[in-house]
Amino acid sequence: MRKLSIDLPGKNYEIFIQKGLFEQIGLNIRNIYKGKKIAVVTDDKVYRIYGDRMKKNLIDSGYLVKFIIIKNGEKSKNINVLQDIYSGFLDFNLTRKDIILTFGGGVVGDLGGFAAATFLRGIPFIQIPTTLLSQIDSSIGGKVGIDLERGKNLIGSFYHPKAVFVDPEVLMSLEKRVFNDGLSECIKYGCIKSKELFLKLENYKSDKELYEDIDYVIYKCCTIKKEFVEEDEKDTGKRMILNFGHTIGHAIETYFNYSKYTHGEAVAIGMYLITKNSERNKETEKGTSDKIKNLLIKYNLPYTFEKIDTNKIVQTISLDKKCIENSINIILIRNIGESYIKKIKKDQVFNYITDN
């Protein structure tokens, strides 16, 4: 088993990474939580595949269990569904001595984690991510929240789990598009911090070879995120680098109402687009955007999009949390593995989102 410890002022927790870990999840939770009740927030797709096994595992470990099931997809990450989750907690008579499991992808983790952070002013929770994207990114670092119609993650908090349990074997049940969605974030980590990881992703000769090495990929990505989170927990400085590709990506997701592109696909477009333009501006080493494009193509990820209303994209970006008064912090890379934050005026955003 691979383990990572997230060490923050007043809060420490561990990430456990092991193939087959899910089969012993009840016993693993017993090492952390000695109480009786567990509320499991999950989505309909995950429940259909793993619900019965999870329920039996937890009951066999001596727990009283209630499943709260939401519809799969980003459109569930809203206030109305949040209220349904609260109602499920109330029906179960959940107290602050009990615990919540978020069992699913990034939407479940963000939404269930925010419910945990806010119900009764905070109930402990454990993350059990089931997609590559959530295993390497959204389950780590304490960001929880929901979307508004005008933008993504505009309501949220920092609320860390008691533990994160990562079983790479559950990735075998993912649709290829969903798995590749997570690879976009893996590529991001390579771009901002690890040329070694980027080269590994370039050199895998087959899906089988990648799957055989997926423990390493997950561990490497989690290690990079751990370093940024420990240095800048509240995302006011260096941690913003983790948002490489996300400023444009989130705007694209919102523009298409979360229906055309997955999160990872939108981020993929964002990474290539901003790098192509920063390269043109001589802020990035020549040829870097082509390296990103070729890797995106290898993993069936988009790097460009159909013609859109650029003004609407800029308006959405102006709501981004990285905006301060008339400026916005954008994330650029000098070359693969070396990244930095640049502050620009809002009217300069056009220079980084034009696709020509």
mmCIF file of C-alpha atoms in Angstrom:
data_model
loop_
_atom_site.group_PDB
_atom_site.id
_atom_site.type_symbol
_atom_site.label_atom_id
_atom_site.label_comp_id
_atom_site.label_asym_id
_atom_site.label_seq_id
_atom_site.Cartn_x
_atom_site.Cartn_y
_atom_site.Cartn_z
ATOM 1 C CA MET A 1 0.000 0.000 0.000
ATOM 2 C CA ARG A 2 1.202 3.504 -0.846
ATOM 3 C CA LYS A 3 0.457 6.209 1.721
ATOM 4 C CA LEU A 4 0.709 9.985 1.730
ATOM 5 C CA SER A 5 0.152 12.244 4.705
ATOM 6 C CA ILE A 6 -1.362 15.707 4.256
ATOM 7 C CA ASP A 7 0.093 17.843 7.045
ATOM 8 C CA LEU A 8 -1.671 21.141 7.691
ATOM 9 C CA PRO A 9 -1.955 23.408 10.730
ATOM 10 C CA GLY A 10 -4.496 21.734 12.979
ATOM 11 C CA LYS A 11 -5.408 19.069 10.411
ATOM 12 C CA ASN A 12 -3.605 15.919 9.272
ATOM 13 C CA TYR A 13 -4.981 13.058 7.241
ATOM 14 C CA GLU A 14 -3.737 10.236 5.074
ATOM 15 C CA ILE A 15 -4.293 9.131 1.501
ATOM 16 C CA PHE A 16 -4.240 5.347 1.081
ATOM 17 C CA ILE A 17 -3.581 3.954 -2.420
ATOM 18 C CA GLN A 18 -3.885 0.222 -3.079
ATOM 19 C CA LYS A 19 -5.442 -2.046 -5.675
ATOM 20 C CA GLY A 20 -8.242 -4.075 -4.083
ATOM 21 C CA LEU A 21 -8.577 -1.704 -1.133
ATOM 22 C CA PHE A 22 -12.332 -1.358 -1.759
ATOM 23 C CA GLU A 23 -12.955 -4.986 -0.782
ATOM 24 C CA GLN A 24 -11.815 -4.237 2.785
ATOM 25 C CA ILE A 25 -13.271 -0.746 3.038
ATOM 26 C CA GLY A 26 -15.318 -1.439 6.186
ATOM 27 C CA LEU A 27 -12.278 -2.660 8.104
ATOM 28 C CA ASN A 28 -10.223 0.293 6.869
ATOM 29 C CA ILE A 29 -12.880 2.738 8.046
ATOM 30 C CA ARG A 30 -13.012 0.973 11.441
ATOM 31 C CA ASN A 31 -9.401 2.065 11.987
ATOM 32 C CA ILE A 32 -10.548 5.699 11.730
ATOM 33 C CA TYR A 33 -14.180 5.795 12.872
ATOM 34 C CA LYS A 34 -15.424 3.836 15.897
ATOM 35 C CA GLY A 35 -19.018 5.077 15.767
ATOM 36 C CA LYS A 36 -22.160 3.430 14.411
ATOM 37 C CA LYS A 37 -23.863 5.456 11.665
ATOM 38 C CA ILE A 38 -22.566 6.095 8.149
ATOM 39 C CA ALA A 39 -24.357 8.200 5.527
ATOM 40 C CA VAL A 40 -23.039 7.383 2.046
ATOM 41 C CA VAL A 41 -23.431 10.065 -0.642
ATOM 42 C CA THR A 42 -23.055 8.519 -4.095
ATOM 43 C CA ASP A 43 -24.493 8.741 -7.603
ATOM 44 C CA ASP A 44 -26.765 6.391 -9.502
ATOM 45 C CA LYS A 45 -24.015 4.996 -11.770
ATOM 46 C CA VAL A 46 -21.635 4.192 -8.927
ATOM 47 C CA TYR A 47 -24.464 2.759 -6.837
ATOM 48 C CA ARG A 48 -25.548 0.486 -9.685
ATOM 49 C CA ILE A 49 -22.040 -1.008 -9.944
ATOM 50 C CA TYR A 50 -20.825 -0.980 -6.348
ATOM 51 C CA GLY A 51 -23.781 -0.148 -4.090
ATOM 52 C CA ASP A 52 -24.673 -3.640 -2.922
ATOM 53 C CA ARG A 53 -21.037 -4.569 -2.262
ATOM 54 C CA MET A 54 -20.410 -1.342 -0.347
ATOM 55 C CA LYS A 55 -23.560 -1.786 1.734
ATOM 56 C CA LYS A 56 -22.715 -5.391 2.639
ATOM 57 C CA ASN A 57 -19.118 -4.489 3.458
ATOM 58 C CA LEU A 58 -20.152 -1.690 5.818
ATOM 59 C CA ILE A 59 -22.956 -3.672 7.470
ATOM 60 C CA ASP A 60 -20.643 -6.662 7.969
ATOM 61 C CA SER A 61 -18.256 -4.244 9.716
ATOM 62 C CA GLY A 62 -21.007 -3.333 12.189
ATOM 63 C CA TYR A 63 -22.327 -0.060 10.758
ATOM 64 C CA LEU A 64 -25.842 1.311 10.283
ATOM 65 C CA VAL A 65 -25.888 2.628 6.717
ATOM 66 C CA LYS A 66 -28.014 5.003 4.640
ATOM 67 C CA PHE A 67 -27.327 5.665 0.973
ATOM 68 C CA ILE A 68 -28.203 9.078 -0.483
ATOM 69 C CA ILE A 69 -28.149 8.712 -4.261
ATOM 70 C CA ILE A 70 -27.911 11.621 -6.685
ATOM 71 C CA LYS A 71 -27.975 11.650 -10.462
ATOM 72 C CA ASN A 72 -24.581 11.286 -12.117
ATOM 73 C CA GLY A 73 -23.107 14.397 -13.724
ATOM 74 C CA GLU A 74 -22.079 18.013 -13.162
ATOM 75 C CA LYS A 75 -25.665 19.248 -13.405
ATOM 76 C CA SER A 76 -26.344 17.673 -9.985
ATOM 77 C CA LYS A 77 -23.847 20.003 -8.307
ATOM 78 C CA ASN A 78 -26.457 22.600 -7.355
ATOM 79 C CA ILE A 79 -28.404 23.986 -4.412
ATOM 80 C CA ASN A 80 -31.531 21.909 -5.076
ATOM 81 C CA VAL A 81 -29.667 18.600 -4.945
ATOM 82 C CA LEU A 82 -27.759 19.845 -1.892
ATOM 83 C CA GLN A 83 -31.090 20.318 -0.109
ATOM 84 C CA ASP A 84 -32.077 16.755 -1.010
ATOM 85 C CA ILE A 85 -28.865 15.520 0.606
ATOM 86 C CA TYR A 86 -29.602 17.521 3.761
ATOM 87 C CA SER A 87 -33.061 15.929 3.849
ATOM 88 C CA GLY A 88 -31.455 12.490 3.650
ATOM 89 C CA PHE A 89 -29.215 13.342 6.598
ATOM 90 C CA LEU A 90 -32.230 14.507 8.606
ATOM 91 C CA ASP A 91 -34.211 11.354 7.776
ATOM 92 C CA PHE A 92 -31.269 9.328 9.098
ATOM 93 C CA ASN A 93 -31.050 11.478 12.264
ATOM 94 C CA LEU A 94 -27.399 12.129 11.479
ATOM 95 C CA THR A 95 -25.435 13.813 14.286
ATOM 96 C CA ARG A 96 -22.010 15.411 14.584
ATOM 97 C CA LYS A 97 -20.712 12.170 16.153
ATOM 98 C CA ASP A 98 -21.525 10.248 12.949
ATOM 99 C CA ILE A 99 -19.673 10.225 9.621
ATOM 100 C CA ILE A 100 -20.322 10.722 5.918
ATOM 101 C CA LEU A 101 -18.716 8.857 3.021
ATOM 102 C CA THR A 102 -18.498 10.527 -0.381
ATOM 103 C CA PHE A 103 -18.351 7.581 -2.744
ATOM 104 C CA GLY A 104 -18.022 8.605 -6.390
ATOM 105 C CA GLY A 105 -16.343 11.056 -8.723
ATOM 106 C CA GLY A 106 -15.590 14.741 -8.360
ATOM 107 C CA VAL A 107 -19.208 15.895 -8.322
ATOM 108 C CA VAL A 108 -20.066 13.546 -5.457
ATOM 109 C CA GLY A 109 -16.924 14.537 -3.561
ATOM 110 C CA ASP A 110 -17.457 18.279 -4.003
ATOM 111 C CA LEU A 111 -21.193 18.205 -3.307
ATOM 112 C CA GLY A 112 -21.123 15.605 -0.513
ATOM 113 C CA GLY A 113 -18.108 17.277 1.045
ATOM 114 C CA PHE A 114 -19.869 20.646 1.048
ATOM 115 C CA ALA A 115 -22.923 19.022 2.618
ATOM 116 C CA ALA A 116 -20.650 17.548 5.300
ATOM 117 C CA ALA A 117 -18.993 20.931 5.890
ATOM 118 C CA THR A 118 -22.277 22.768 6.354
ATOM 119 C CA PHE A 119 -24.783 20.315 7.880
ATOM 120 C CA LEU A 120 -24.938 20.924 11.653
ATOM 121 C CA ARG A 121 -21.923 23.222 11.052
ATOM 122 C CA GLY A 122 -19.723 20.291 10.141
ATOM 123 C CA ILE A 123 -19.747 16.487 10.193
ATOM 124 C CA PRO A 124 -16.591 14.407 9.588
ATOM 125 C CA PHE A 125 -16.349 12.758 6.197
ATOM 126 C CA ILE A 126 -14.182 10.312 4.268
ATOM 127 C CA GLN A 127 -13.492 10.491 0.535
ATOM 128 C CA ILE A 128 -13.654 7.296 -1.555
ATOM 129 C CA PRO A 129 -13.076 8.579 -5.116
ATOM 130 C CA THR A 130 -14.030 6.303 -8.007
ATOM 131 C CA THR A 131 -12.708 8.185 -11.065
ATOM 132 C CA LEU A 132 -9.110 8.945 -11.988
ATOM 133 C CA LEU A 133 -9.921 12.659 -11.915
ATOM 134 C CA SER A 134 -11.229 12.523 -8.356
ATOM 135 C CA GLN A 135 -8.486 10.155 -7.165
ATOM 136 C CA ILE A 136 -5.668 12.483 -8.194
ATOM 137 C CA ASP A 137 -7.286 15.865 -7.755
ATOM 138 C CA SER A 138 -10.691 16.750 -6.318
ATOM 139 C CA SER A 139 -10.582 14.375 -3.325
ATOM 140 C CA ILE A 140 -7.376 15.977 -2.035
ATOM 141 C CA GLY A 141 -6.891 19.440 -0.611
ATOM 142 C CA GLY A 142 -10.203 20.199 1.066
ATOM 143 C CA LYS A 143 -11.995 22.137 -1.672
ATOM 144 C CA VAL A 144 -15.723 21.424 -1.540
ATOM 145 C CA GLY A 145 -18.565 23.306 -3.178
ATOM 146 C CA ILE A 146 -21.371 23.646 -5.668
ATOM 147 C CA ASP A 147 -22.023 25.478 -8.930
ATOM 148 C CA LEU A 148 -24.297 28.385 -9.731
ATOM 149 C CA GLU A 149 -25.893 29.022 -13.119
ATOM 150 C CA ARG A 150 -23.382 31.818 -13.738
ATOM 151 C CA GLY A 151 -20.275 29.820 -12.952
ATOM 152 C CA LYS A 152 -18.576 26.788 -11.489
ATOM 153 C CA ASN A 153 -17.665 26.362 -7.799
ATOM 154 C CA LEU A 154 -18.888 29.832 -6.856
ATOM 155 C CA ILE A 155 -20.182 28.545 -3.500
ATOM 156 C CA GLY A 156 -17.791 26.496 -1.423
ATOM 157 C CA SER A 157 -15.431 26.058 1.467
ATOM 158 C CA PHE A 158 -12.222 24.399 2.563
ATOM 159 C CA TYR A 159 -13.156 21.290 4.543
ATOM 160 C CA HIS A 160 -10.735 18.398 4.691
ATOM 161 C CA PRO A 161 -11.708 14.728 4.956
ATOM 162 C CA LYS A 162 -10.571 12.416 7.737
ATOM 163 C CA ALA A 163 -9.018 10.141 5.100
ATOM 164 C CA VAL A 164 -8.964 9.381 1.388
ATOM 165 C CA PHE A 165 -9.125 5.764 0.186
ATOM 166 C CA VAL A 166 -8.009 5.222 -3.420
ATOM 167 C CA ASP A 167 -8.514 1.862 -5.125
ATOM 168 C CA PRO A 168 -7.149 1.984 -8.709
ATOM 169 C CA GLU A 169 -9.049 -1.219 -9.567
ATOM 170 C CA VAL A 170 -12.365 0.650 -9.666
ATOM 171 C CA LEU A 171 -11.029 2.539 -12.684
ATOM 172 C CA MET A 172 -11.454 -0.637 -14.737
ATOM 173 C CA SER A 173 -15.228 -0.102 -14.678
ATOM 174 C CA LEU A 174 -15.006 3.402 -16.161
ATOM 175 C CA GLU A 175 -16.015 4.280 -19.688
ATOM 176 C CA LYS A 176 -12.945 5.182 -21.746
ATOM 177 C CA ARG A 177 -14.028 8.811 -22.065
ATOM 178 C CA VAL A 178 -14.351 9.137 -18.274
ATOM 179 C CA PHE A 179 -10.911 7.571 -17.714
ATOM 180 C CA ASN A 180 -9.328 9.891 -20.287
ATOM 181 C CA ASP A 181 -11.046 12.780 -18.520
ATOM 182 C CA GLY A 182 -8.769 12.072 -15.551
ATOM 183 C CA LEU A 183 -5.707 11.754 -17.756
ATOM 184 C CA SER A 184 -6.169 15.424 -18.635
ATOM 185 C CA GLU A 185 -5.383 16.279 -15.003
ATOM 186 C CA CYS A 186 -2.410 13.886 -15.069
ATOM 187 C CA ILE A 187 -1.086 15.810 -18.072
ATOM 188 C CA LYS A 188 -1.660 19.041 -16.142
ATOM 189 C CA TYR A 189 0.521 17.814 -13.276
ATOM 190 C CA GLY A 190 3.250 16.939 -15.748
ATOM 191 C CA CYS A 191 3.010 20.373 -17.351
ATOM 192 C CA ILE A 192 3.218 22.359 -14.126
ATOM 193 C CA LYS A 193 5.644 20.312 -12.052
ATOM 194 C CA SER A 194 6.951 17.010 -13.443
ATOM 195 C CA LYS A 195 8.625 16.566 -16.799
ATOM 196 C CA GLU A 196 9.237 12.960 -15.716
ATOM 197 C CA LEU A 197 5.500 12.292 -15.444
ATOM 198 C CA PHE A 198 4.835 14.027 -18.772
ATOM 199 C CA LEU A 199 7.454 11.843 -20.492
ATOM 200 C CA LYS A 200 6.013 8.695 -18.930
ATOM 201 C CA LEU A 201 2.578 9.558 -20.270
ATOM 202 C CA GLU A 202 4.160 10.134 -23.685
ATOM 203 C CA ASN A 203 5.964 6.780 -23.611
ATOM 204 C CA TYR A 204 3.238 4.339 -22.511
ATOM 205 C CA LYS A 205 2.780 2.060 -25.505
ATOM 206 C CA SER A 206 -0.710 0.787 -24.698
ATOM 207 C CA ASP A 207 -3.648 1.160 -22.321
ATOM 208 C CA LYS A 208 -2.543 -2.089 -20.684
ATOM 209 C CA GLU A 209 0.910 -0.674 -19.930
ATOM 210 C CA LEU A 210 -0.659 2.481 -18.494
ATOM 211 C CA TYR A 211 -3.092 0.518 -16.303
ATOM 212 C CA GLU A 212 -0.246 -1.645 -14.986
ATOM 213 C CA ASP A 213 1.565 1.510 -13.889
ATOM 214 C CA ILE A 214 -1.491 3.464 -12.732
ATOM 215 C CA ASP A 215 -0.514 3.210 -9.040
ATOM 216 C CA TYR A 216 2.624 5.203 -9.822
ATOM 217 C CA VAL A 217 0.696 7.790 -11.863
ATOM 218 C CA ILE A 218 -1.850 8.309 -9.068
ATOM 219 C CA TYR A 219 0.828 8.471 -6.373
ATOM 220 C CA LYS A 220 2.928 10.948 -8.370
ATOM 221 C CA CYS A 221 -0.038 13.247 -9.018
ATOM 222 C CA CYS A 222 -1.154 13.105 -5.377
ATOM 223 C CA THR A 223 2.400 13.875 -4.236
ATOM 224 C CA ILE A 224 2.494 16.988 -6.408
ATOM 225 C CA LYS A 225 -0.881 18.174 -5.143
ATOM 226 C CA LYS A 226 0.147 17.488 -1.529
ATOM 227 C CA GLU A 227 3.137 19.812 -1.922
ATOM 228 C CA PHE A 228 1.019 22.681 -3.247
ATOM 229 C CA VAL A 229 -1.742 22.204 -0.649
ATOM 230 C CA GLU A 230 0.657 22.093 2.298
ATOM 231 C CA GLU A 231 2.397 25.264 1.130
ATOM 232 C CA ASP A 232 -0.796 27.199 0.357
ATOM 233 C CA GLU A 233 -3.891 25.586 1.894
ATOM 234 C CA LYS A 234 -6.339 28.408 1.122
ATOM 235 C CA ASP A 235 -5.386 28.849 -2.539
ATOM 236 C CA THR A 236 -4.196 32.440 -2.304
ATOM 237 C CA GLY A 237 -0.700 31.952 -3.712
ATOM 238 C CA LYS A 238 1.282 29.080 -5.145
ATOM 239 C CA ARG A 239 -1.618 26.602 -5.035
ATOM 240 C CA MET A 240 -3.259 28.586 -7.828
ATOM 241 C CA ILE A 241 -0.747 26.905 -10.170
ATOM 242 C CA LEU A 242 -2.898 23.766 -9.878
ATOM 243 C CA ASN A 243 -5.489 25.683 -11.913
ATOM 244 C CA PHE A 244 -3.390 25.568 -15.085
ATOM 245 C CA GLY A 245 -5.917 25.296 -17.929
ATOM 246 C CA HIS A 246 -8.840 25.652 -15.524
ATOM 247 C CA THR A 247 -9.667 29.343 -15.912
ATOM 248 C CA ILE A 248 -10.510 28.841 -19.580
ATOM 249 C CA GLY A 249 -11.715 25.292 -18.950
ATOM 250 C CA HIS A 250 -14.316 26.280 -16.346
ATOM 251 C CA ALA A 251 -15.580 29.040 -18.639
ATOM 252 C CA ILE A 252 -15.977 26.542 -21.495
ATOM 253 C CA GLU A 253 -17.896 24.145 -19.229
ATOM 254 C CA THR A 254 -20.242 26.928 -18.159
ATOM 255 C CA TYR A 255 -20.692 28.237 -21.708
ATOM 256 C CA PHE A 256 -21.862 24.817 -22.919
ATOM 257 C CA ASN A 257 -23.969 24.231 -19.790
ATOM 258 C CA TYR A 258 -21.835 21.227 -18.733
ATOM 259 C CA SER A 259 -23.246 19.173 -21.605
ATOM 260 C CA LYS A 260 -20.682 19.229 -24.443
ATOM 261 C CA TYR A 261 -17.343 18.786 -22.680
ATOM 262 C CA THR A 262 -16.347 16.945 -19.527
ATOM 263 C CA HIS A 263 -14.268 18.804 -16.954
ATOM 264 C CA GLY A 264 -11.047 17.167 -18.134
ATOM 265 C CA GLU A 265 -11.831 17.853 -21.796
ATOM 266 C CA ALA A 266 -12.479 21.533 -21.078
ATOM 267 C CA VAL A 267 -9.230 21.750 -19.082
ATOM 268 C CA ALA A 268 -7.381 20.054 -21.938
ATOM 269 C CA ILE A 269 -8.574 22.762 -24.326
ATOM 270 C CA GLY A 270 -7.660 25.399 -21.744
ATOM 271 C CA MET A 271 -4.118 24.066 -21.301
ATOM 272 C CA TYR A 272 -3.385 23.972 -25.006
ATOM 273 C CA LEU A 273 -5.030 27.285 -25.804
ATOM 274 C CA ILE A 274 -3.325 29.321 -23.102
ATOM 275 C CA THR A 275 0.058 27.709 -23.871
ATOM 276 C CA LYS A 276 -0.263 28.307 -27.601
ATOM 277 C CA ASN A 277 -0.942 31.973 -26.920
ATOM 278 C CA SER A 278 1.741 32.385 -24.250
ATOM 279 C CA GLU A 279 4.171 30.755 -26.657
ATOM 280 C CA ARG A 280 3.170 33.298 -29.296
ATOM 281 C CA ASN A 281 3.799 36.014 -26.699
ATOM 282 C CA LYS A 282 7.289 34.546 -26.091
ATOM 283 C CA GLU A 283 6.397 33.668 -22.486
ATOM 284 C CA THR A 284 6.693 29.934 -23.139
ATOM 285 C CA GLU A 285 9.415 27.904 -24.818
ATOM 286 C CA LYS A 286 8.723 27.359 -28.517
ATOM 287 C CA GLY A 287 7.235 23.934 -29.304
ATOM 288 C CA THR A 288 5.696 23.425 -25.856
ATOM 289 C CA SER A 289 2.099 23.750 -27.056
ATOM 290 C CA ASP A 290 2.706 21.114 -29.746
ATOM 291 C CA LYS A 291 3.970 18.693 -27.082
ATOM 292 C CA ILE A 292 0.772 19.251 -25.112
ATOM 293 C CA LYS A 293 -1.387 18.911 -28.231
ATOM 294 C CA ASN A 294 0.258 15.631 -29.249
ATOM 295 C CA LEU A 295 -0.246 14.139 -25.786
ATOM 296 C CA LEU A 296 -3.886 15.240 -25.721
ATOM 297 C CA ILE A 297 -4.415 13.600 -29.104
ATOM 298 C CA LYS A 298 -2.785 10.389 -27.847
ATOM 299 C CA TYR A 299 -5.384 10.131 -25.082
ATOM 300 C CA ASN A 300 -8.353 11.198 -27.234
ATOM 301 C CA LEU A 301 -8.687 14.579 -25.541
ATOM 302 C CA PRO A 302 -9.714 17.734 -27.428
ATOM 303 C CA TYR A 303 -7.373 20.672 -27.861
ATOM 304 C CA THR A 304 -9.668 23.056 -29.713
ATOM 305 C CA PHE A 305 -13.384 23.834 -29.859
ATOM 306 C CA GLU A 306 -16.041 25.148 -32.196
ATOM 307 C CA LYS A 307 -16.493 28.890 -32.669
ATOM 308 C CA ILE A 308 -17.936 30.519 -29.549
ATOM 309 C CA ASP A 309 -18.855 33.967 -28.283
ATOM 310 C CA THR A 310 -15.521 35.082 -26.841
ATOM 311 C CA ASN A 311 -17.176 37.981 -24.982
ATOM 312 C CA LYS A 312 -19.301 35.511 -22.992
ATOM 313 C CA ILE A 313 -16.217 33.481 -22.139
ATOM 314 C CA VAL A 314 -14.505 36.635 -20.864
ATOM 315 C CA GLN A 315 -17.592 37.534 -18.799
ATOM 316 C CA THR A 316 -17.524 34.095 -17.180
ATOM 317 C CA ILE A 317 -13.794 34.338 -16.507
ATOM 318 C CA SER A 318 -14.409 37.697 -14.800
ATOM 319 C CA LEU A 319 -16.351 35.794 -12.096
ATOM 320 C CA ASP A 320 -13.385 33.497 -11.474
ATOM 321 C CA LYS A 321 -12.083 33.415 -7.901
ATOM 322 C CA LYS A 322 -8.627 34.403 -9.176
ATOM 323 C CA CYS A 323 -9.984 37.798 -10.255
ATOM 324 C CA ILE A 324 -9.051 40.706 -7.991
ATOM 325 C CA GLU A 325 -10.582 44.075 -8.900
ATOM 326 C CA ASN A 326 -9.490 44.720 -12.503
ATOM 327 C CA SER A 327 -6.833 42.000 -12.597
ATOM 328 C CA ILE A 328 -6.737 38.238 -12.860
ATOM 329 C CA ASN A 329 -4.018 35.717 -12.065
ATOM 330 C CA ILE A 330 -3.432 33.289 -14.918
ATOM 331 C CA ILE A 331 -1.223 30.206 -14.868
ATOM 332 C CA LEU A 332 1.437 29.809 -17.556
ATOM 333 C CA ILE A 333 4.285 27.380 -18.122
ATOM 334 C CA ARG A 334 7.787 28.298 -19.287
ATOM 335 C CA ASN A 335 8.258 24.746 -20.545
ATOM 336 C CA ILE A 336 7.101 21.268 -19.561
ATOM 337 C CA GLY A 337 7.488 20.957 -15.779
ATOM 338 C CA GLU A 338 8.025 24.644 -14.990
ATOM 339 C CA SER A 339 5.048 26.896 -14.228
ATOM 340 C CA TYR A 340 4.351 30.345 -12.831
ATOM 341 C CA ILE A 341 1.580 32.803 -11.982
ATOM 342 C CA LYS A 342 1.143 35.951 -14.050
ATOM 343 C CA LYS A 343 -1.141 38.854 -13.135
ATOM 344 C CA ILE A 344 -2.811 40.503 -16.107
ATOM 345 C CA LYS A 345 -5.537 43.100 -16.634
ATOM 346 C CA LYS A 346 -8.964 41.703 -17.440
ATOM 347 C CA ASP A 347 -8.906 43.326 -20.859
ATOM 348 C CA GLN A 348 -5.784 41.271 -21.673
ATOM 349 C CA VAL A 349 -7.657 37.973 -21.259
ATOM 350 C CA PHE A 350 -8.561 38.056 -24.976
ATOM 351 C CA ASN A 351 -4.868 37.604 -25.780
ATOM 352 C CA TYR A 352 -4.894 34.187 -24.101
ATOM 353 C CA ILE A 353 -8.218 32.711 -25.283
ATOM 354 C CA THR A 354 -8.181 33.459 -28.996
ATOM 355 C CA ASP A 355 -8.124 30.271 -31.057
ATOM 356 C CA ASN A 356 -6.385 31.345 -34.233
#
